[in-house]
Short mmCIF file of C-alpha atoms in Angstrom, two decimals:
data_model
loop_
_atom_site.label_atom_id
_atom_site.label_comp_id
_atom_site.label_asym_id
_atom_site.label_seq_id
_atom_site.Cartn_x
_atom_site.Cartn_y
_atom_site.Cartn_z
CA UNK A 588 -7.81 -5.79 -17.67
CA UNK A 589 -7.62 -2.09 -16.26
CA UNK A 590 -7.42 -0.93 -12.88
CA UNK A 591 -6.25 2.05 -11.07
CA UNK A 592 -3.63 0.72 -9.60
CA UNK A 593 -0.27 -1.55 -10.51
CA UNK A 594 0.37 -4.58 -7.77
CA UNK A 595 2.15 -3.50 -5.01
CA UNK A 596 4.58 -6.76 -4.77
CA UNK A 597 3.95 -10.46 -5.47
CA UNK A 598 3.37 -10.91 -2.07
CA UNK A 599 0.29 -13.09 -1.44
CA UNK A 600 -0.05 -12.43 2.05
CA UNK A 601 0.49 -8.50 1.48
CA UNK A 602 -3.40 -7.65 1.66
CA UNK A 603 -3.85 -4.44 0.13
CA UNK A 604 -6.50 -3.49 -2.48
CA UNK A 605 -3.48 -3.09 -4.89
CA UNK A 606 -2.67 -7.16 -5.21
CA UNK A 607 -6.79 -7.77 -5.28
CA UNK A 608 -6.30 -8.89 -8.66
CA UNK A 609 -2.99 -11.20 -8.42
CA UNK A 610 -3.86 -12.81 -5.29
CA UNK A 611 -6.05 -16.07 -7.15
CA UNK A 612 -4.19 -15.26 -10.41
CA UNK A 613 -1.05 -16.22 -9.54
CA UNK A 614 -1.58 -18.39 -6.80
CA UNK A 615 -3.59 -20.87 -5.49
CA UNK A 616 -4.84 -20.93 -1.50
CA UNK A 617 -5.46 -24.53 0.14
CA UNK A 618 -9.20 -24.20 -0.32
CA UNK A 619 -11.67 -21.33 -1.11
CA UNK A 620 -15.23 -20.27 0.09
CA UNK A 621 -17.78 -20.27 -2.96
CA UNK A 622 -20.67 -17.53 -3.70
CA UNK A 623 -23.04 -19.67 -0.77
CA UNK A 624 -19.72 -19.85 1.99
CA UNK A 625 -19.18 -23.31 1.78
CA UNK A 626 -15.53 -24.43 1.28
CA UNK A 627 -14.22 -25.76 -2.39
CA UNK A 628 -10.77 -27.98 -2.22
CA UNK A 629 -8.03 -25.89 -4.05
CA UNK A 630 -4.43 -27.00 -3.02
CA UNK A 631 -6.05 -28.90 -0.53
CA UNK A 632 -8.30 -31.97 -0.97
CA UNK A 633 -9.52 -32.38 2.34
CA UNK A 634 -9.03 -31.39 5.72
CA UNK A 635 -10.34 -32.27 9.10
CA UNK A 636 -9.76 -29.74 12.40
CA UNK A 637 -9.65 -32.47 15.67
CA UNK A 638 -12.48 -32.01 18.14
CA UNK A 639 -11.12 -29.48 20.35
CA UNK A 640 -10.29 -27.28 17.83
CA UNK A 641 -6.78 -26.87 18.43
CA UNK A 642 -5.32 -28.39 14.96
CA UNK A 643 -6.19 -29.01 11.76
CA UNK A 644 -5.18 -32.37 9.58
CA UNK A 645 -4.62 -30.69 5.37
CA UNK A 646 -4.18 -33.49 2.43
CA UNK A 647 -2.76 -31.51 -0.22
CA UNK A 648 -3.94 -32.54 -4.13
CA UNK A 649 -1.64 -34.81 -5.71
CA UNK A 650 -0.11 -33.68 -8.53
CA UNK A 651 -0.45 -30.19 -8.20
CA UNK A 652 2.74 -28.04 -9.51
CA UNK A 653 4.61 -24.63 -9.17
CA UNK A 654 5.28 -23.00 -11.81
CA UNK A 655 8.96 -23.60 -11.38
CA UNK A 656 7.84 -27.10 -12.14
CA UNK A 657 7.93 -28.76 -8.50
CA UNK A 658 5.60 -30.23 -6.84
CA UNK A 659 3.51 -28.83 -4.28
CA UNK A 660 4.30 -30.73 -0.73
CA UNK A 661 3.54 -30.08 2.48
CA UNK A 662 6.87 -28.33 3.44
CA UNK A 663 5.63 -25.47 1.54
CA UNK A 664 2.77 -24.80 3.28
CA UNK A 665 4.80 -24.72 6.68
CA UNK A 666 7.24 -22.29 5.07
CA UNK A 667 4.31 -20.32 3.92
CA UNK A 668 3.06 -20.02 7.22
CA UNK A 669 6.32 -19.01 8.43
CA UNK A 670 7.02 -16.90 5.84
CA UNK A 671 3.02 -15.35 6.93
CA UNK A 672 4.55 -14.85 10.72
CA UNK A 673 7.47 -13.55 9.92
CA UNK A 674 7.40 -9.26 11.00
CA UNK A 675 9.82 -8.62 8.20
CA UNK A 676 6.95 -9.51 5.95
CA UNK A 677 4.73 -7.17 6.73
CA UNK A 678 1.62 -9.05 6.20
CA UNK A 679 -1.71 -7.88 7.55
CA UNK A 680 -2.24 -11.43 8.34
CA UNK A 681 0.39 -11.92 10.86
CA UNK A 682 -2.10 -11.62 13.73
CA UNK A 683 -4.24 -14.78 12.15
CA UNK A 684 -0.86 -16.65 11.84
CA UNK A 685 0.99 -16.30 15.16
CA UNK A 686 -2.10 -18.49 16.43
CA UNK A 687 -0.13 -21.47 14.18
CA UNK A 688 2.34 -22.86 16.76
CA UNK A 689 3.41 -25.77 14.90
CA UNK A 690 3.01 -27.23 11.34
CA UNK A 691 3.58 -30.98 11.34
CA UNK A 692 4.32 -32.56 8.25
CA UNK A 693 4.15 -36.39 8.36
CA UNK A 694 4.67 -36.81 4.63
CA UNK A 695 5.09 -34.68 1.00
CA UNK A 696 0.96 -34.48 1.23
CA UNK A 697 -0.02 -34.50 4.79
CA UNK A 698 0.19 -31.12 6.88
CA UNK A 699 -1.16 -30.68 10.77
CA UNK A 700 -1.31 -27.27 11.62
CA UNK A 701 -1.87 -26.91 15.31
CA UNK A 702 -2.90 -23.57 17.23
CA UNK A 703 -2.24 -21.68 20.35
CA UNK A 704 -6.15 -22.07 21.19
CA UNK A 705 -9.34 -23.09 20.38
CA UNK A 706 -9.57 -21.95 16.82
CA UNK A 707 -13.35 -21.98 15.69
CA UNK A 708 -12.68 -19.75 12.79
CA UNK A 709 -9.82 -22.16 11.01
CA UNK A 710 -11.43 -22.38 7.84
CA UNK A 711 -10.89 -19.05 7.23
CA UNK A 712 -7.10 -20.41 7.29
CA UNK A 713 -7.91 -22.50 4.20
CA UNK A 714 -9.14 -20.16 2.42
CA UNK A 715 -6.44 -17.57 3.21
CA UNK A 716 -3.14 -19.63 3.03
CA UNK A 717 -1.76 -19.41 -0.35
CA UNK A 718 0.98 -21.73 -0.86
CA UNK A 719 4.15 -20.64 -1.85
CA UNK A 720 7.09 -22.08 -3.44
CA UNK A 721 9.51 -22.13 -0.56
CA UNK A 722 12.45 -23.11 -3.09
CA UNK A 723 11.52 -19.88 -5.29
CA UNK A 724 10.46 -17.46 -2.72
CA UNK A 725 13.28 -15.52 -2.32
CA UNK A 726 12.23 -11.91 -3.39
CA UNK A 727 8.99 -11.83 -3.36
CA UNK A 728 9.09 -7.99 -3.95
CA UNK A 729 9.68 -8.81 -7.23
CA UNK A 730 9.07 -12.41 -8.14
CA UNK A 731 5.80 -14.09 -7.79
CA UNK A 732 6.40 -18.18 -6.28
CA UNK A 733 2.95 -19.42 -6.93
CA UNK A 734 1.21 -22.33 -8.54
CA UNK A 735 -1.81 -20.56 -10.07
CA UNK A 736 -3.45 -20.37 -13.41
CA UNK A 737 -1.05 -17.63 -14.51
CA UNK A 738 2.19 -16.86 -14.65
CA UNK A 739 4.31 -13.61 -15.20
CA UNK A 740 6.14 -12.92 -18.60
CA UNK A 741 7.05 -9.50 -17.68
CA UNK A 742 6.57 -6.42 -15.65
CA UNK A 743 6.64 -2.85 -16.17
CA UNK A 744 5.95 -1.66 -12.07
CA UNK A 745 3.49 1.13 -12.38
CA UNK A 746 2.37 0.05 -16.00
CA UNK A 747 1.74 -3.36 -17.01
CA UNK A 748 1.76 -6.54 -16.00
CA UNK A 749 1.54 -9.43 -18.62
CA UNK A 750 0.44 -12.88 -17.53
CA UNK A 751 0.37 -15.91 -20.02
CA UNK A 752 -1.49 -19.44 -19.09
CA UNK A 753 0.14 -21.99 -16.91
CA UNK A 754 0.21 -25.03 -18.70
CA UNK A 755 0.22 -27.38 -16.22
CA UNK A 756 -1.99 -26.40 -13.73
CA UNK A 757 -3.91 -28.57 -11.46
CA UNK A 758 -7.56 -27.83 -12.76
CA UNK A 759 -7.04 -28.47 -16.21
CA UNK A 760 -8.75 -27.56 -18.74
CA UNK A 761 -8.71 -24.04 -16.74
CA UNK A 762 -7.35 -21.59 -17.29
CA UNK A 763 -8.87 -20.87 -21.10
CA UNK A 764 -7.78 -17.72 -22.08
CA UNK A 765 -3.89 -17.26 -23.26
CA UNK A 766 -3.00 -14.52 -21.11
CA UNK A 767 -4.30 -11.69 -19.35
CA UNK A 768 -2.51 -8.03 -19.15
CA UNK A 769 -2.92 -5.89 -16.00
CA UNK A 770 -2.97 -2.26 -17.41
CA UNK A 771 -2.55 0.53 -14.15
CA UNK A 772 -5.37 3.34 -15.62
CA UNK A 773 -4.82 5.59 -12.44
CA UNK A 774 -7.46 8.34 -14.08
CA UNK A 775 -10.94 7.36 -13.74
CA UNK A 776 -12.05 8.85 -16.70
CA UNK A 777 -8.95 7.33 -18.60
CA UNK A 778 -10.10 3.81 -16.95
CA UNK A 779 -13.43 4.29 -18.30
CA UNK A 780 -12.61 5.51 -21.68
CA UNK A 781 -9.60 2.50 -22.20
CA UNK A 782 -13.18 -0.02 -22.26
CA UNK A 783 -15.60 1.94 -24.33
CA UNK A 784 -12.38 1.82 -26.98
CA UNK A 785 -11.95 -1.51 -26.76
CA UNK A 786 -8.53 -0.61 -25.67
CA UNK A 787 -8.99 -3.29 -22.24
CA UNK A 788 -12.05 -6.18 -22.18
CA UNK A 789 -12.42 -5.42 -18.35
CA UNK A 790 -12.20 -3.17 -15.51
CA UNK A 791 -12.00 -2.82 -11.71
CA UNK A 792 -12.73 -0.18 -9.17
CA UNK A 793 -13.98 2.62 -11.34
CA UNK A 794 -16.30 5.50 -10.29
CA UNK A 795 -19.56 4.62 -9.18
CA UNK A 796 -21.34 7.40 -11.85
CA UNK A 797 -20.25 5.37 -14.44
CA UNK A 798 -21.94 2.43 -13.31
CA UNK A 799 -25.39 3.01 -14.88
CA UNK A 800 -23.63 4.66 -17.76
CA UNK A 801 -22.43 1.46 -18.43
CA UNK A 802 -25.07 -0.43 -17.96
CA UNK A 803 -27.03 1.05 -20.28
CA UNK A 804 -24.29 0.69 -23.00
CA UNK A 805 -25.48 -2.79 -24.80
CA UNK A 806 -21.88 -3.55 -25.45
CA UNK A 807 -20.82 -3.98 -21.94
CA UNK A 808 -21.91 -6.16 -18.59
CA UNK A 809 -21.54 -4.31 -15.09
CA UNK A 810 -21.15 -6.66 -11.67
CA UNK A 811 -21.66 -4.48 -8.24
CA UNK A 812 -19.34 -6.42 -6.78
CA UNK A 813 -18.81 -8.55 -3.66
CA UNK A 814 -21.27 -6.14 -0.69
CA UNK A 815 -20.00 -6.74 2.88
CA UNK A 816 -16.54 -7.58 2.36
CA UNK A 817 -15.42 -4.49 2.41
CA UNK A 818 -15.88 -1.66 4.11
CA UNK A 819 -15.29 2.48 4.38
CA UNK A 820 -13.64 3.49 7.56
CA UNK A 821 -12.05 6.75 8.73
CA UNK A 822 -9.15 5.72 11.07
CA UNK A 823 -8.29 8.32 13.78
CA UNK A 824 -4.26 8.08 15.50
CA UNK A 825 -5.35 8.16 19.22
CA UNK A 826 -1.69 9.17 19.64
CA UNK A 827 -1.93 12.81 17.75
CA UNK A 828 -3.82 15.57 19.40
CA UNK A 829 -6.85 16.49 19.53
CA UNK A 830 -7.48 13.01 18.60
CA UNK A 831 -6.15 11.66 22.15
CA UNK A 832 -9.75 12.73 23.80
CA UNK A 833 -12.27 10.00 23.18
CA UNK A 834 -14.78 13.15 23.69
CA UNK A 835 -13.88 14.77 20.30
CA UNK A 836 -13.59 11.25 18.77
CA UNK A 837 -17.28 10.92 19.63
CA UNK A 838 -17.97 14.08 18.37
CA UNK A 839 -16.53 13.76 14.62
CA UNK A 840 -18.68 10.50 14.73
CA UNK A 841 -21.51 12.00 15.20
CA UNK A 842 -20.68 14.90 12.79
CA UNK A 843 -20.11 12.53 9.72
CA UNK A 844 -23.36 12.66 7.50
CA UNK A 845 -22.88 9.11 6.41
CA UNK A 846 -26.53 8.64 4.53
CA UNK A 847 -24.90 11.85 2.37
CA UNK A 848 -21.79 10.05 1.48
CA UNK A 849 -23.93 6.44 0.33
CA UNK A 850 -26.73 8.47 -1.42
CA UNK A 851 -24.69 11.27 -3.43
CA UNK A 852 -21.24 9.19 -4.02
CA UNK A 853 -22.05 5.33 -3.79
CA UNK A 854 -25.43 6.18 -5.38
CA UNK A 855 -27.16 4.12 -2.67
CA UNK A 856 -25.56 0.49 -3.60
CA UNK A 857 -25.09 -0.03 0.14
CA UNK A 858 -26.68 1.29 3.31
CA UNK A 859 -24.06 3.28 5.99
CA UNK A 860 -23.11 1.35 9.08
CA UNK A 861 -21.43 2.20 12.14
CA UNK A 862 -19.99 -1.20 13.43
CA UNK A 863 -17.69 -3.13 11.64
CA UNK A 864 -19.52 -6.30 10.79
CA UNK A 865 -22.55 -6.77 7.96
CA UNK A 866 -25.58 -7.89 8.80
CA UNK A 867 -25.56 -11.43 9.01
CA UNK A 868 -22.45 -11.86 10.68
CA UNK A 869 -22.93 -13.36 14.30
CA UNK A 870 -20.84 -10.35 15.92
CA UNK A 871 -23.70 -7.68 14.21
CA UNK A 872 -26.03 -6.43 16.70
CA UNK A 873 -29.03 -4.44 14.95
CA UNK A 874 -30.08 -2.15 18.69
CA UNK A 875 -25.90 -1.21 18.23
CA UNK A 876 -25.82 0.02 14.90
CA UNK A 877 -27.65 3.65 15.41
CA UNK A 878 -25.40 4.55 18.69
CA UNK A 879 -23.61 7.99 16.52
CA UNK A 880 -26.68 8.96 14.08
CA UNK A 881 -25.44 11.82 12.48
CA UNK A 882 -26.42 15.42 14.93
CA UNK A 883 -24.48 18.17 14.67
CA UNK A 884 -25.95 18.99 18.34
CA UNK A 885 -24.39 16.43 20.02
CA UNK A 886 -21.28 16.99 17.97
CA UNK A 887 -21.19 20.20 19.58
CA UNK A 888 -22.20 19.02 23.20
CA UNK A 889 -19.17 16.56 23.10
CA UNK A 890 -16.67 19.11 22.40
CA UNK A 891 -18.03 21.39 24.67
CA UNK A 892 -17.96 18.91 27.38
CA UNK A 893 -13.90 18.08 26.41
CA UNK A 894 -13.50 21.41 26.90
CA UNK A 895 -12.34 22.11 23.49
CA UNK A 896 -13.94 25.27 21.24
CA UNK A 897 -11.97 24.62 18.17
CA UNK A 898 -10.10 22.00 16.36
CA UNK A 899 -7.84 21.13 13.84
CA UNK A 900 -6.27 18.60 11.99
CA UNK A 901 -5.26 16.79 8.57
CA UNK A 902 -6.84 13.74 7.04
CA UNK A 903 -5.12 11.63 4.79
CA UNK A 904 -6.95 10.72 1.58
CA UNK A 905 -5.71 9.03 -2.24
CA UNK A 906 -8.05 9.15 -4.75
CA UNK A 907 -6.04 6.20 -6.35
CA UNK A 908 -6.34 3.90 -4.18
CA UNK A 909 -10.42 3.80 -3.30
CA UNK A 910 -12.33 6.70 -5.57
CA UNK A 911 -15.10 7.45 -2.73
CA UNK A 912 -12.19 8.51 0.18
CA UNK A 913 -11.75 12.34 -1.75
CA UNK A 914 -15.28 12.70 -1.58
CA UNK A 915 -15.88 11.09 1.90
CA UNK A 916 -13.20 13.36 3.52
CA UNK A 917 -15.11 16.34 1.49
CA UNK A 918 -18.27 15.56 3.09
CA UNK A 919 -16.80 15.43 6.47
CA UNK A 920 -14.72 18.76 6.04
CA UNK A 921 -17.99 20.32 5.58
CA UNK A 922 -19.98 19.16 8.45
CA UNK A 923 -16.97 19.64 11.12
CA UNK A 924 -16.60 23.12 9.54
CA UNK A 925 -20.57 23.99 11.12
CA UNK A 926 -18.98 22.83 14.58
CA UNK A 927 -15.74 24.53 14.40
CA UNK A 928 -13.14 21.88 13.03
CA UNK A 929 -11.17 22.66 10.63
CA UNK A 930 -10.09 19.84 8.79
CA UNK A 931 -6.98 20.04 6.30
CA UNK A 932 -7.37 17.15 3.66
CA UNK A 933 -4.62 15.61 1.88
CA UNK A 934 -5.50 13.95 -1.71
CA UNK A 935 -2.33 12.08 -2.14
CA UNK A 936 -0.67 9.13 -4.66
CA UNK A 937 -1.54 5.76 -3.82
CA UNK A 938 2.95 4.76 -3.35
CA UNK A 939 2.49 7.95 -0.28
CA UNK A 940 -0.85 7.18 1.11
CA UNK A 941 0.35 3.12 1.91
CA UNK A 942 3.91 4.47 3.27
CA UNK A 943 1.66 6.85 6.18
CA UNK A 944 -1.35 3.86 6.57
CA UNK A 945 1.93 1.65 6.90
CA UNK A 946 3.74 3.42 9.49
CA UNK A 947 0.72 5.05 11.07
CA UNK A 948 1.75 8.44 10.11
CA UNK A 949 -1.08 10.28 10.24
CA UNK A 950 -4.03 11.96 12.21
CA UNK A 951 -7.01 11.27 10.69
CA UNK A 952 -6.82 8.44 7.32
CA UNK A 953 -9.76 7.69 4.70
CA UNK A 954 -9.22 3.89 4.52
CA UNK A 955 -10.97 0.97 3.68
CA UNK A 956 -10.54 -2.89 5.36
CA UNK A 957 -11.44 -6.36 4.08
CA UNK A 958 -12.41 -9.68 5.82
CA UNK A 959 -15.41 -8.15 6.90
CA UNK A 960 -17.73 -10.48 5.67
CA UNK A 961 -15.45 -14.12 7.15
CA UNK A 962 -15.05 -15.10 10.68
CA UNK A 963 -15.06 -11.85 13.79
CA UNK A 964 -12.43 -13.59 14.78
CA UNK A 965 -10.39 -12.91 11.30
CA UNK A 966 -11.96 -10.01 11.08
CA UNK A 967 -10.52 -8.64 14.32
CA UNK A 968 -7.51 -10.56 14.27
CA UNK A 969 -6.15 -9.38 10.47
CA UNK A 970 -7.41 -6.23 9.90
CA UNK A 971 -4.93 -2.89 10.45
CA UNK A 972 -8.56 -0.99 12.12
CA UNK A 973 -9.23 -3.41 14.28
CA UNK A 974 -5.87 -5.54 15.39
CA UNK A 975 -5.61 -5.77 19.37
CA UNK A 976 -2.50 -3.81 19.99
CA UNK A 977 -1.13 -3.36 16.65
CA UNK A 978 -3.62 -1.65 14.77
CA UNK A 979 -2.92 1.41 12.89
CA UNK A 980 -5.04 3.62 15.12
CA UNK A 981 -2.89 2.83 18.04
CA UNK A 982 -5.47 2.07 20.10
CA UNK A 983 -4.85 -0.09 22.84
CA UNK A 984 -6.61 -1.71 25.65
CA UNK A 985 -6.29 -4.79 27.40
CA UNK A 986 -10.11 -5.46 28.13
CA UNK A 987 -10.56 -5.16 24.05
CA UNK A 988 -7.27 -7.16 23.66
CA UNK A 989 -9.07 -10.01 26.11
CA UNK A 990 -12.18 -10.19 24.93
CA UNK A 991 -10.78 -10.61 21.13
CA UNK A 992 -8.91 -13.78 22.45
CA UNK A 993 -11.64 -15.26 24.63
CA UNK A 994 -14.34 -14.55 21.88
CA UNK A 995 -12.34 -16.48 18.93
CA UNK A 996 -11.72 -19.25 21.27
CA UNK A 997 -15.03 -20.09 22.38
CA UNK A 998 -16.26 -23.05 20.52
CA UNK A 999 -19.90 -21.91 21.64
CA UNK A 1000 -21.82 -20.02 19.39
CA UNK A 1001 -23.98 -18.21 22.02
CA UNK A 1002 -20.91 -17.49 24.58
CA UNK A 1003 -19.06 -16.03 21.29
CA UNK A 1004 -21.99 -13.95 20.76
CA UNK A 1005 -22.13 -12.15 24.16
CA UNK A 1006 -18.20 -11.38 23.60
CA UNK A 1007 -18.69 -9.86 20.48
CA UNK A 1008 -20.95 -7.98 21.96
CA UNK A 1009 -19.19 -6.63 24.86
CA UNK A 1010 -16.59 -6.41 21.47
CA UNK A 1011 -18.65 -4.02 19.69
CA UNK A 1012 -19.39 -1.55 22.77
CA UNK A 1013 -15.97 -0.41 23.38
CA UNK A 1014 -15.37 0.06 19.55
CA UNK A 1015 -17.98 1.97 19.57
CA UNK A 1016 -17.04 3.82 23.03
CA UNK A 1017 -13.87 4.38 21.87
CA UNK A 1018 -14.01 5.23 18.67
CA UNK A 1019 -10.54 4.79 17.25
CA UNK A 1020 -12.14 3.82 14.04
CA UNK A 1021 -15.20 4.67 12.19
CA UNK A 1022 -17.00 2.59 9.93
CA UNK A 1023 -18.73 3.85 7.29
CA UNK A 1024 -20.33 1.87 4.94
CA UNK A 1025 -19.45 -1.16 2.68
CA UNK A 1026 -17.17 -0.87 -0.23
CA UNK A 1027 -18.84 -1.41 -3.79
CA UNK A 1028 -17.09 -2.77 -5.95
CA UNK A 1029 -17.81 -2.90 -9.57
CA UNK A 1030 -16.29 -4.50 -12.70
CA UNK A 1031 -17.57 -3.75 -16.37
CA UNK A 1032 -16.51 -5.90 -18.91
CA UNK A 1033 -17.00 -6.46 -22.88
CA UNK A 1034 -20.18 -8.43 -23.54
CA UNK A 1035 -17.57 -11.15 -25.30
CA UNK A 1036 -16.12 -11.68 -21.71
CA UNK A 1037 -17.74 -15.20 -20.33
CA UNK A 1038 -16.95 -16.76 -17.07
CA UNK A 1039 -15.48 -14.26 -15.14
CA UNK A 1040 -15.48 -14.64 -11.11
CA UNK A 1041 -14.22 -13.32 -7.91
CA UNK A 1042 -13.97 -14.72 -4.55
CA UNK A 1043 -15.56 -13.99 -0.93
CA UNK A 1044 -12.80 -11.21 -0.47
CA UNK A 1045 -13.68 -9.96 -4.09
CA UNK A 1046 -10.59 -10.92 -5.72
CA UNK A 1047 -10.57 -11.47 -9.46
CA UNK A 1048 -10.81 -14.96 -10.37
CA UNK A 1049 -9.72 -15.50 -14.17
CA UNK A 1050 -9.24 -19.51 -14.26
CA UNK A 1051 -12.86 -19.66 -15.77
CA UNK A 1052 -12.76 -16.72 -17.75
CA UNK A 1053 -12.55 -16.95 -21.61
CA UNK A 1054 -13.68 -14.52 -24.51
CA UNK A 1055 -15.87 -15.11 -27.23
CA UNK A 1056 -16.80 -13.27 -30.25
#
C-alpha cells in the first residue's frame, strides 16, 4: 500500500489524516457504522444507552485478544477512555470524552459508561473508542497496543511500515492476506508511478488528475472515496491581525472562488459548501448555505467598511499532507490580490505543517477536518475548526460555547434542530473558519485486489481484503 504520508504515532485516538490507514488496521473500536449508518458489533457485542440518555451499558465479545495475547476486558476500555481524556495525549477527541464521567465495570465483559448530560449522539462513542491494551500502552509514540487484524513487525518512521496477520483475531477467518506494507510515496507522481509498476497493489490520497487516468487503465480499479466525511476548510487565527476584524474575515469569504477550486482541482467530484455539515445531516440548512457566494464587490465593501485599504498576511499550506491545499491557497492568492490582499503562502512538509495546526501557529491554515458526516454533536465537539473554546482558530464565544452543549443534549430532534441552527449563524457570522468543500478521497488498486473497504470516516479497512491472480 502507498500513501503520501508515514503514520504519525500508534496513537488511535491521534486523528490526523496521517494514521487514516492504521486506525482499523491495528485496532479494533467497540462497534463500527457500515456503508447504510447502522452500527456492526466489533469489540462490543451489544450495548444498550438507559432512557435518559445519560449512560450506556457495553458487553464486550468474549474471547477477543490483544495481540500481546490477553484478553480484552472491560478495564481496558475505561483506561482507554482515560487514556482519550487525558491533555497529555493530545487527542482531537478529548472534547467527545470529557462528557464520560465515569466508566463502571461490573465484571471482565460488562462496561457502563455514564455522561455529564444527555448524550443523544453516544453511538458515535462506539464507533470511535478503540480499545487499547492498558497493560501494553505505555509508549504509544512508538508501540501500537491494539487487538486488530494486524500487527507490526517493524518500522522504518518516514518509510515503511510492515504489518503481518494476527493470528488470533476475533473474526476469524479475517484477516486473509499475510501482511500488508505501508510504503510513505510523499511525490505524487512517484505515488502514481510505484502502482502502474506494480511496485505497491494500492494507493491512497493521490492527485485527483490521475483519477480518470486510472480508470481508464484496464489493469487497475479507482474508488472516489468516502464524500461528506471530510471536508476543505481554510482556518483563520482570530488572534493575529488583520484577522482580529470579523469585517475582513467576511471579506476573504466572499473573495474565495470556491466553484474554481471544485471544478479545475477536484474535477467536480463534490459541490463547494460554506457550512460545515453535508447535506443530509440534521444541522444542514439549504436557505444557509449561499450566505458568502463568491463577489469580489462585497469583498471590497467589507474592507472598506473595516476601514482597512490593504492587507497582508501568510497562509500555511503542505502539499503532503492533502494535495488540493497548494492549489486552494493559489486560487485564493489570486482573487485577494484583485482586492488588495496580499497573501504570502507557505508550501511546507507535512512533520512542520502539524507542529503550527498543533500549536495554532499561524494566520491563515489550508486544513481539512473529519467527522463531518456522524453526529453535529461529534462534529462540533471533536473537531480542531469547530471545538467550543479550544479550537485552533481561537475563536471563542460563550453563546456558541452554549448552544453546542444545549444542542447535543437535547434528546428532541426538532429542539436540536433549531440549535443547530442558531449554531450555524454565528459560524457563519463569525467566520473563524471557512468551509470549502468535501474532501475526495480516492484509492486505485491492482485489479487482483478483492475485498478491500473503508469505514464512515474513510479509514482503510484490510480485514476483508485478499489478492488474487
Amino acid at each position: 500500500m502507498g500513501r503520501p504520508t508515514d503514520v504519525a504515532n500508534f496513537d488511535p485516538f491521534y486523528v490526523v489524516e496521517d494514521n487514516f490507514s492504521m486506525e482499523r488496521t491495528l485496532y479494533d473500536s467497540l462497534a463500527r457504522y457500515d456503508p447504510h449508518g447502522r452500527l456492526i458489533p466489533q469489540l462490543a457485542e451489544s450495548w444498550e444507552p438507559s432512557k435518559d440518555g445519560l449512560s450506556l451499558r457495553v458487553t464486550l465479545r468474549n474471547g477477543a485478544v490483544f495481540h500481546s495475547g490477553r484478553e480484552v476486558r472491560a478495564s481496558d476500555v475505561a483506561f482507554s477512555v482515560r487514556h482519550a481524556q487525558e491533555k497529555r495525549a493530545g487527542s482531537q477527541l478529548r472534547v467527545l470524552y470529557n462528557l464520560v464521567t465515569d466508566v463502571e465495570t461490573s465484571d471482565e465483559r460488562t462496561a457502563v459508561l455514564r455522561f455529564r448530560r444527555p448524550y443523544p449522539a453516544m453511538h458515535d462513542l462506539l464507533e470511535l473508542t478503540y480499545v487499547l491494551d492498558e497493560q501494553v500502552a505505555t509508549d504509544l509514540k512508538a508501540k501500537p497496543a491494539g487487538s486488530g487484524p494486524f500487527m507490526v513487525e517493524s518500522w522504518q518512521p518516514g518509510n515503511e511500515l510492515v504489518l503481518k496477520r494476527n493470528p488470533h483475531h476475533w473474526d476469524a477467518p479475517r484477516p486473509y492476506l499475510d501482511g500488508v506494507i505501508q510504503r510513505a510515496i510523499p511525490d505524487a507522481q512517484s505515488l502514481v508511478a510505484a502502482l502502474q509498476a506494480g511496485d505497491v497493489d494500492l494507493i491512497w490520497n493521490y492527485p485527483l488528475p490521475f483519477y480518470t487516468q486510472l480508470k481508464r487503465d484496464s489493469r487497475f480499479r479507482v474508488d472516489s472515496g468516502i464524500t461528506g466525511a471530510n471536508y476543505y476548510d481554510v482556518t483563520l487565527n482570530v488572534t493575529r491581525a488583520p484577522l482580529t476584524d470579523k469585517l475582513v474575515r467576511q471579506a476573504i469569504n466572499h473573495a474565495i472562488d470556491r466553484k474554481q477550486f471544485v471544478e479545475t482541482v477536484l474535477y467536480g467530484a463534490v459541490t463547494p459548501t460554506q457550512v460545515p455539515f453535508p447535506s443530509y445531516s440534521i444541522a444542514y440548512f439549504r436557505e444557509l448555505a449561499d450566505r458568502y457566494p463568491y463577489d469580489l464587490d462585497k469583498a471590497q465593501a467589507l474592507l472598506a467598511k473595516a476601514g482597512v485599504s490593504s492587507v497582508s498576511f501568510s497562509a500555511v499550506a503542505s502539499a503532503q499532507v492533502l494535495p488540493g491545499f497548494v492549489p486552494l491557497a493559489e486560487i485564493m492568492q489570486a482573487s485577494l490580490k484583485k482586492i488588495g490582499i496580499t497573501m504570502t503562502i507557505m508550501n511546507l512538509e507535512a512533520a512542520r505543517y502539524w507542529d503550527l495546526d498543533h500549536s495554532s501557529n499561524f494566520q491563515m491554515l489550508m486544513h481539512n477536518y473529519g467527522r463531518a458526516n456522524l453526529d453535529p454533536d461529534t462534529t462540533l465537539g471533536t473537531t480542531v475548526a469547530w471545538r467550543p473554546g479550544t479550537n485552533i482558530g481561537k475563536f471563542s464565544d460563550p453563546k456558541y460555547a452554549q448552544l453546542v452543549t444545549q444542542a447535543g443534549s437535547a434528546t428532541n430532534p426538532t429542539v436540536r434542530k433549531t440549535l443547530y441552527r442558531k449554531i450555524v449563524e454565528i459560524i457563519l457570522d463569525e467566520c473563524w473558519d471557512l468551509p470549502i468543500a468535501a474532501v475526495p478521497s480516492p484509492w486505485a488498486m491492482a485489479q487482483r485486489v478483492k475485498g478491500f473497504a473503508y469505514d464512515r470516516s474513510g479509514y482503510a479497512i484490510l480485514a476483508g481484503t485478499s489478492l488474487r491472480g
